[in-house]
Tab-separated table of C-alpha atoms in Angstrom:
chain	number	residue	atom	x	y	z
A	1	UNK	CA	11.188	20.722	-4.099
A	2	UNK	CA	12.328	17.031	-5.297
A	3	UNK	CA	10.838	16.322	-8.897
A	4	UNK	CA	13.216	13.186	-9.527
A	5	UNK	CA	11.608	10.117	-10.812
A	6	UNK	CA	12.379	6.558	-10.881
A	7	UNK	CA	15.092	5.242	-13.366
A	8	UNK	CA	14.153	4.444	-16.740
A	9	UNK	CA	16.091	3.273	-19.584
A	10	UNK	CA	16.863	-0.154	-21.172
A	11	UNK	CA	16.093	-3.744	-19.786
A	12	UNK	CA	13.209	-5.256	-18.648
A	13	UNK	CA	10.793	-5.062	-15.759
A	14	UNK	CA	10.880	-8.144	-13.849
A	15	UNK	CA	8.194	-7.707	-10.968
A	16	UNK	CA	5.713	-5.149	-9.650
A	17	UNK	CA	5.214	-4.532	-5.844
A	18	UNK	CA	1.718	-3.263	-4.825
A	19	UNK	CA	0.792	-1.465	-1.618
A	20	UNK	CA	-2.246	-3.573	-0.315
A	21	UNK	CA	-4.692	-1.113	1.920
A	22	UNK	CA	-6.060	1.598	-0.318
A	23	UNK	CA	-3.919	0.468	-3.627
A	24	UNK	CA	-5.403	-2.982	-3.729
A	25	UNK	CA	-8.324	-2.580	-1.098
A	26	UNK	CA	-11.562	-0.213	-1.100
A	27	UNK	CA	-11.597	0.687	2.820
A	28	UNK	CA	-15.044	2.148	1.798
A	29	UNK	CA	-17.318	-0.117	3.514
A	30	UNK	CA	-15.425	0.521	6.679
A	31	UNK	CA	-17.450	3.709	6.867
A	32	UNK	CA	-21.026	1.182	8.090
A	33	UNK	CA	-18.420	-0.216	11.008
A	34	UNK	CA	-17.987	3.291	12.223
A	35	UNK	CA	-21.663	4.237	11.726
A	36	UNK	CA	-22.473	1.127	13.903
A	37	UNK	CA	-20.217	2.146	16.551
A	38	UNK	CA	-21.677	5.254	16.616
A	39	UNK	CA	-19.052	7.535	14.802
A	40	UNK	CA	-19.514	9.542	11.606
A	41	UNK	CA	-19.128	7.535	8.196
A	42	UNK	CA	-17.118	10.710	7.748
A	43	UNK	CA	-14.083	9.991	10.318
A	44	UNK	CA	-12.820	6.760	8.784
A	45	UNK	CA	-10.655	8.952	6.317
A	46	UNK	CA	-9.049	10.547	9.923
A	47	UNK	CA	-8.746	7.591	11.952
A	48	UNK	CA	-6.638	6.301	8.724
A	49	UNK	CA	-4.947	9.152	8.913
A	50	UNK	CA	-4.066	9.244	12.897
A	51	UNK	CA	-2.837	5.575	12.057
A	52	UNK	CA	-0.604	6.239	9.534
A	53	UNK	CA	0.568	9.177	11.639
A	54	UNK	CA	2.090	6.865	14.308
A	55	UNK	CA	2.937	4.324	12.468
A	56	UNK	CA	5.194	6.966	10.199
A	57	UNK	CA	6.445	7.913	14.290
A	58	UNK	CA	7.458	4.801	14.913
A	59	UNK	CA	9.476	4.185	11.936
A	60	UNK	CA	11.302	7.316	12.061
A	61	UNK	CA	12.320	6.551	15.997
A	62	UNK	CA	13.309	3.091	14.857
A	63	UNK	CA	10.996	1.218	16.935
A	64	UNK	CA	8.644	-1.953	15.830
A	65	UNK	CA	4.930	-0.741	14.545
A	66	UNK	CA	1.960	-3.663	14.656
A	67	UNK	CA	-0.782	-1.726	12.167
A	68	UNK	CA	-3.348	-3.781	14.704
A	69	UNK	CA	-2.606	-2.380	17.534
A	70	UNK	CA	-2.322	1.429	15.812
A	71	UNK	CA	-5.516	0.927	14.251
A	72	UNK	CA	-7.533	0.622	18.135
A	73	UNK	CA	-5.104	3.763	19.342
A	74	UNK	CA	-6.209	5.359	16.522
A	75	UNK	CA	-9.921	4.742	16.416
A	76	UNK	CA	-9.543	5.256	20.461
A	77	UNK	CA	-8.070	9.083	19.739
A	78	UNK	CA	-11.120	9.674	16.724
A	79	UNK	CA	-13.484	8.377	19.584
A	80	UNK	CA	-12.514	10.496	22.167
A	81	UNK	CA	-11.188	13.564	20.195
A	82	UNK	CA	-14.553	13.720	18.758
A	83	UNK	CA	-16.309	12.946	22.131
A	84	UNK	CA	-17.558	10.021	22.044
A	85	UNK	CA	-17.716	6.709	24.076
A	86	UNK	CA	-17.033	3.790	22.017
A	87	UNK	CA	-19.144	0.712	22.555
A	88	UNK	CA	-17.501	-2.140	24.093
A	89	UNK	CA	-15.678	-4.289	21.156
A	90	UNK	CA	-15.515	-1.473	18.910
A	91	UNK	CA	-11.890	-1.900	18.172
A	92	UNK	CA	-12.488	-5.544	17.631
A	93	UNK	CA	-15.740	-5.253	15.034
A	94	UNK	CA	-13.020	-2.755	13.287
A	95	UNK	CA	-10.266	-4.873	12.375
A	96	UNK	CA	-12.692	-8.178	11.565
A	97	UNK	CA	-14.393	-5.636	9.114
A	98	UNK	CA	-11.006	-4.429	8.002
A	99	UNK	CA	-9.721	-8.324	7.285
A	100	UNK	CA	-13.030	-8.559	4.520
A	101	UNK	CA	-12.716	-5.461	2.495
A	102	UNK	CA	-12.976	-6.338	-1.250
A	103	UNK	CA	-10.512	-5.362	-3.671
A	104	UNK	CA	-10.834	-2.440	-6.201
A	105	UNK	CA	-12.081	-4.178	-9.337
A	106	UNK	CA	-9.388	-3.150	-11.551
A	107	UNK	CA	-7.042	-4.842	-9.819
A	108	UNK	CA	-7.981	-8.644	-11.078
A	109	UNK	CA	-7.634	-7.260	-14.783
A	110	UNK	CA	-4.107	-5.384	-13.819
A	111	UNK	CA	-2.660	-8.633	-12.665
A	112	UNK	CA	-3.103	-10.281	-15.889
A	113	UNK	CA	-1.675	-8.412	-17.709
A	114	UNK	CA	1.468	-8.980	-15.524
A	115	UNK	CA	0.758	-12.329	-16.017
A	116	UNK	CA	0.753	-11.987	-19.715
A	117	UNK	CA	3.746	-10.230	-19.710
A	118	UNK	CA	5.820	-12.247	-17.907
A	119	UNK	CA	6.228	-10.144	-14.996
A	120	UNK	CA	6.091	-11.275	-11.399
A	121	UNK	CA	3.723	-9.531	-8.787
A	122	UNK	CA	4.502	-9.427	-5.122
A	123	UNK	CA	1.993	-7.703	-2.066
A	124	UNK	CA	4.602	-5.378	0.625
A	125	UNK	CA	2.041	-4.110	3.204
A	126	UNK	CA	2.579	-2.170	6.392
A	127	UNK	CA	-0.053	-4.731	8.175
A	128	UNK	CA	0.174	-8.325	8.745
A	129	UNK	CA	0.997	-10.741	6.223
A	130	UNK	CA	-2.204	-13.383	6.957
A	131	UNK	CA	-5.084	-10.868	6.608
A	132	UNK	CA	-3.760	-9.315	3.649
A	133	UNK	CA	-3.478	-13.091	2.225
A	134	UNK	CA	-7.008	-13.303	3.574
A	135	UNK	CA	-8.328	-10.606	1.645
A	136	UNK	CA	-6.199	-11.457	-1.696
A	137	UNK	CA	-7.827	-15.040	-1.605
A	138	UNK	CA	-11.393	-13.647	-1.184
A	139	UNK	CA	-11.126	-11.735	-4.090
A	140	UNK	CA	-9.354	-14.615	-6.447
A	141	UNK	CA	-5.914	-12.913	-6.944
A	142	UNK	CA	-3.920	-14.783	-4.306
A	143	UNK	CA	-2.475	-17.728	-6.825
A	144	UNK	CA	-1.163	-14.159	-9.177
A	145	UNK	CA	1.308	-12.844	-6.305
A	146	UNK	CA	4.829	-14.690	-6.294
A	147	UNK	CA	4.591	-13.908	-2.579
A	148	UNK	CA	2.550	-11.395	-0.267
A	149	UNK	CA	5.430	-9.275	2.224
A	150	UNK	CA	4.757	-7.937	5.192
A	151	UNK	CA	7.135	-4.999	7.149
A	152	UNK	CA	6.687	-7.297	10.261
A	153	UNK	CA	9.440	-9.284	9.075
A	154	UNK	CA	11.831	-6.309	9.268
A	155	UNK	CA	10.455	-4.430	11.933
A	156	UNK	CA	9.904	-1.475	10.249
A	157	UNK	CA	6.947	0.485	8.559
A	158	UNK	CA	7.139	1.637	4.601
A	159	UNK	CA	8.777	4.294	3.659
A	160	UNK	CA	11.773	3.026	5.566
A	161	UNK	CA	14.680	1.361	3.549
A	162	UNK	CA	14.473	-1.675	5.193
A	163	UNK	CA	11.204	-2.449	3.608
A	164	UNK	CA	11.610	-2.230	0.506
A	165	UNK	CA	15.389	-4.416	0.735
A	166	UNK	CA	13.009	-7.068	1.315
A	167	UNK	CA	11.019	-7.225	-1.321
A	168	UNK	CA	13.945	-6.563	-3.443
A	169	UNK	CA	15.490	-9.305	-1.458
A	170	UNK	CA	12.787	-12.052	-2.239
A	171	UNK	CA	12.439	-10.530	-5.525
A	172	UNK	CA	16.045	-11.543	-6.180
A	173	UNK	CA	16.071	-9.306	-8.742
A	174	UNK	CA	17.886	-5.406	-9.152
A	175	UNK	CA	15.937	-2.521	-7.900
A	176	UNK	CA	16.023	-1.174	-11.633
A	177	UNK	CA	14.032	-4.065	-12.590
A	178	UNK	CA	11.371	-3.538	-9.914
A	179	UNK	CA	8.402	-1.198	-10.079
A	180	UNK	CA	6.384	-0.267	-6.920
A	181	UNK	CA	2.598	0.495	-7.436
A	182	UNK	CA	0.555	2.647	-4.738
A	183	UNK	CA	-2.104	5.026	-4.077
A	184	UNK	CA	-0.232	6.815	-1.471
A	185	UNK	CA	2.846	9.274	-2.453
A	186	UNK	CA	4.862	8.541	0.385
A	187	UNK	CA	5.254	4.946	-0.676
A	188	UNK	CA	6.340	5.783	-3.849
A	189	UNK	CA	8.797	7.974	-2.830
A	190	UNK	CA	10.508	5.586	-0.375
A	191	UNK	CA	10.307	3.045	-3.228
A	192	UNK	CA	11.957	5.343	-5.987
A	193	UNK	CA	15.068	5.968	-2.978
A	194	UNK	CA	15.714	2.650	-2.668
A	195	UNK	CA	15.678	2.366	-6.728
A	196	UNK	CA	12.703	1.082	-8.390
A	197	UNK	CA	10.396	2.423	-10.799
A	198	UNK	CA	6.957	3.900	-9.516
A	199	UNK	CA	4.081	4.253	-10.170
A	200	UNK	CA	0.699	6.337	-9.257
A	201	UNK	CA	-2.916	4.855	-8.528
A	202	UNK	CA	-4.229	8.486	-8.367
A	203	UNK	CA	-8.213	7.055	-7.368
A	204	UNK	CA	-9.188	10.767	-6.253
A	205	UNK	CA	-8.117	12.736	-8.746
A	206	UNK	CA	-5.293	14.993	-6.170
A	207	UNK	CA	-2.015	17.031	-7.068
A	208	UNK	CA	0.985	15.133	-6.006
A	209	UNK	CA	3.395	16.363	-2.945
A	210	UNK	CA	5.855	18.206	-4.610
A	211	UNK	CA	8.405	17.214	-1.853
A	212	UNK	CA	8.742	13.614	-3.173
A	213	UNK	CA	10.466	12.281	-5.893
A	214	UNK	CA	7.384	12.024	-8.748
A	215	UNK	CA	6.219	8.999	-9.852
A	216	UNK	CA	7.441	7.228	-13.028
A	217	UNK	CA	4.471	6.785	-14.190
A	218	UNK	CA	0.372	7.830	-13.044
A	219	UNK	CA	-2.885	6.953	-13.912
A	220	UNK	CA	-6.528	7.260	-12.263
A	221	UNK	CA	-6.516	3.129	-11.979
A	222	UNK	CA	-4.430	0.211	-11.726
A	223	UNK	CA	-4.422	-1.067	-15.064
A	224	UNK	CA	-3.527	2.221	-16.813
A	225	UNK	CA	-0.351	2.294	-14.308
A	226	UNK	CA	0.688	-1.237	-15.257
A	227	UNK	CA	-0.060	-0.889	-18.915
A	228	UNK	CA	2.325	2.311	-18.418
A	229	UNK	CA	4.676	0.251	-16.375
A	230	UNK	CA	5.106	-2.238	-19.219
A	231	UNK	CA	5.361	0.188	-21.797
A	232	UNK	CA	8.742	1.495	-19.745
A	233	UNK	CA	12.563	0.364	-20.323
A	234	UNK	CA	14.343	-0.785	-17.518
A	235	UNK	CA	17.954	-0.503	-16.814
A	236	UNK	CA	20.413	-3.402	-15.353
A	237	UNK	CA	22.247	-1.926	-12.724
């Protein structure tokens, strides 16, 4: 079992990377898509799943992942797993509806206090950089990230290394002055290899994986993470 945590100790926290889908977005209204394409509201949570799945495949093989083109695999395998014939254009209503999800309402109020604070914010997703911008300027929050980073640019899906070099890359910054902020464990952990501080959006209420490193920090929402983020000591490395 690995109960490590990210580094804490003196300094100060220069930027905060957030996951987008899930950390960021509410995928919730995904769930009318699938009921109009004649799937249960109930299978979104598994087609997510299936993605993430071979995207996770991909990365550990070494090869390229485009979350587009997993996303109508995916939603292909729920379809027919589940026995079901997918309407034409089913893939395509999916990802339009996917590029307009709102964003969790706590994150707006997170981000300033960032802002306040003097800390930089920067997007990493596992999708494409564009929609995620898309979706970040809907909302209003698009002016409060120094930049939005996508793993396209290195080839390879979160929790690889190579991810998370770039953002400490464009961050310019050490990894010990970095915090990474995400709803989904296996994020985290990759983040708190490569260095940086973590911390938890734990929405749902679950027990963390014991087999990753723990999070630096945890709250049920994104402000309580980032107030605990702040609250932290960084070291310079």
């Amino acid at each position: 079992m690995t109960n490590a945590s990210g580094p804490t100790a003196t300094g100060q926290l220069e930027a905060v990377v957030f996951d987008v889908n899930e950390t960021l977005t509410d995928l919730t209204p995904l769930k009318e898509v699938f009921t109009d394409i004649g799937l249960d509201r109930s299978l979104l949570r598994w087609w997510f799943a299936v993605l993430l799945r071979d995207g996770f495949a991909l990365a550990a093989s070494g090869d390229p992942a485009k979350f587009s083109e997993l996303a109508l695999t995916a939603l292909y395998e729920v379809g027919v797993d589940g026995g079901h014939t997918l309407p034409e254009g089913a893939g395509e209503l999916l990802l339009a509806a996917f590029a307009k999800v709102p964003l969790h309402p706590d994150v707006s109020p997170s981000l300033d206090k960032l802002h306040a604070a003097g800390v930089r914010a920067f997007a990493l997703t596992n999708g494409s950089a564009a929609p995620a911008r898309q979706i970040l300027e809907a909302g209003g929050v698009l002016d409060s990230f120094a930049e939005v980073l996508s793993v396209d640019d290195v080839g390879h899906w979160k929790p690889r290394s190579e991810a998370y070099e770039l953002a400490i890359a464009v961050a310019g910054v050490a990894p010990s002055r970095l915090a990474m902020v995400a709803v989904h464990p296996w994020d985290l952990h990759g983040a708190s290899c490569a260095g940086f501080s973590t911390g938890w959006v734990n929405r749902e209420q679950r027990s963390y994986p014991g087999v990753f490193r723990s999070p630096t920090v945890q709250s049920h929402d994104l402000v309580g993470v980032v107030e605990r983020l702040l609250s932290l000591e960084h070291p310079v490395r």
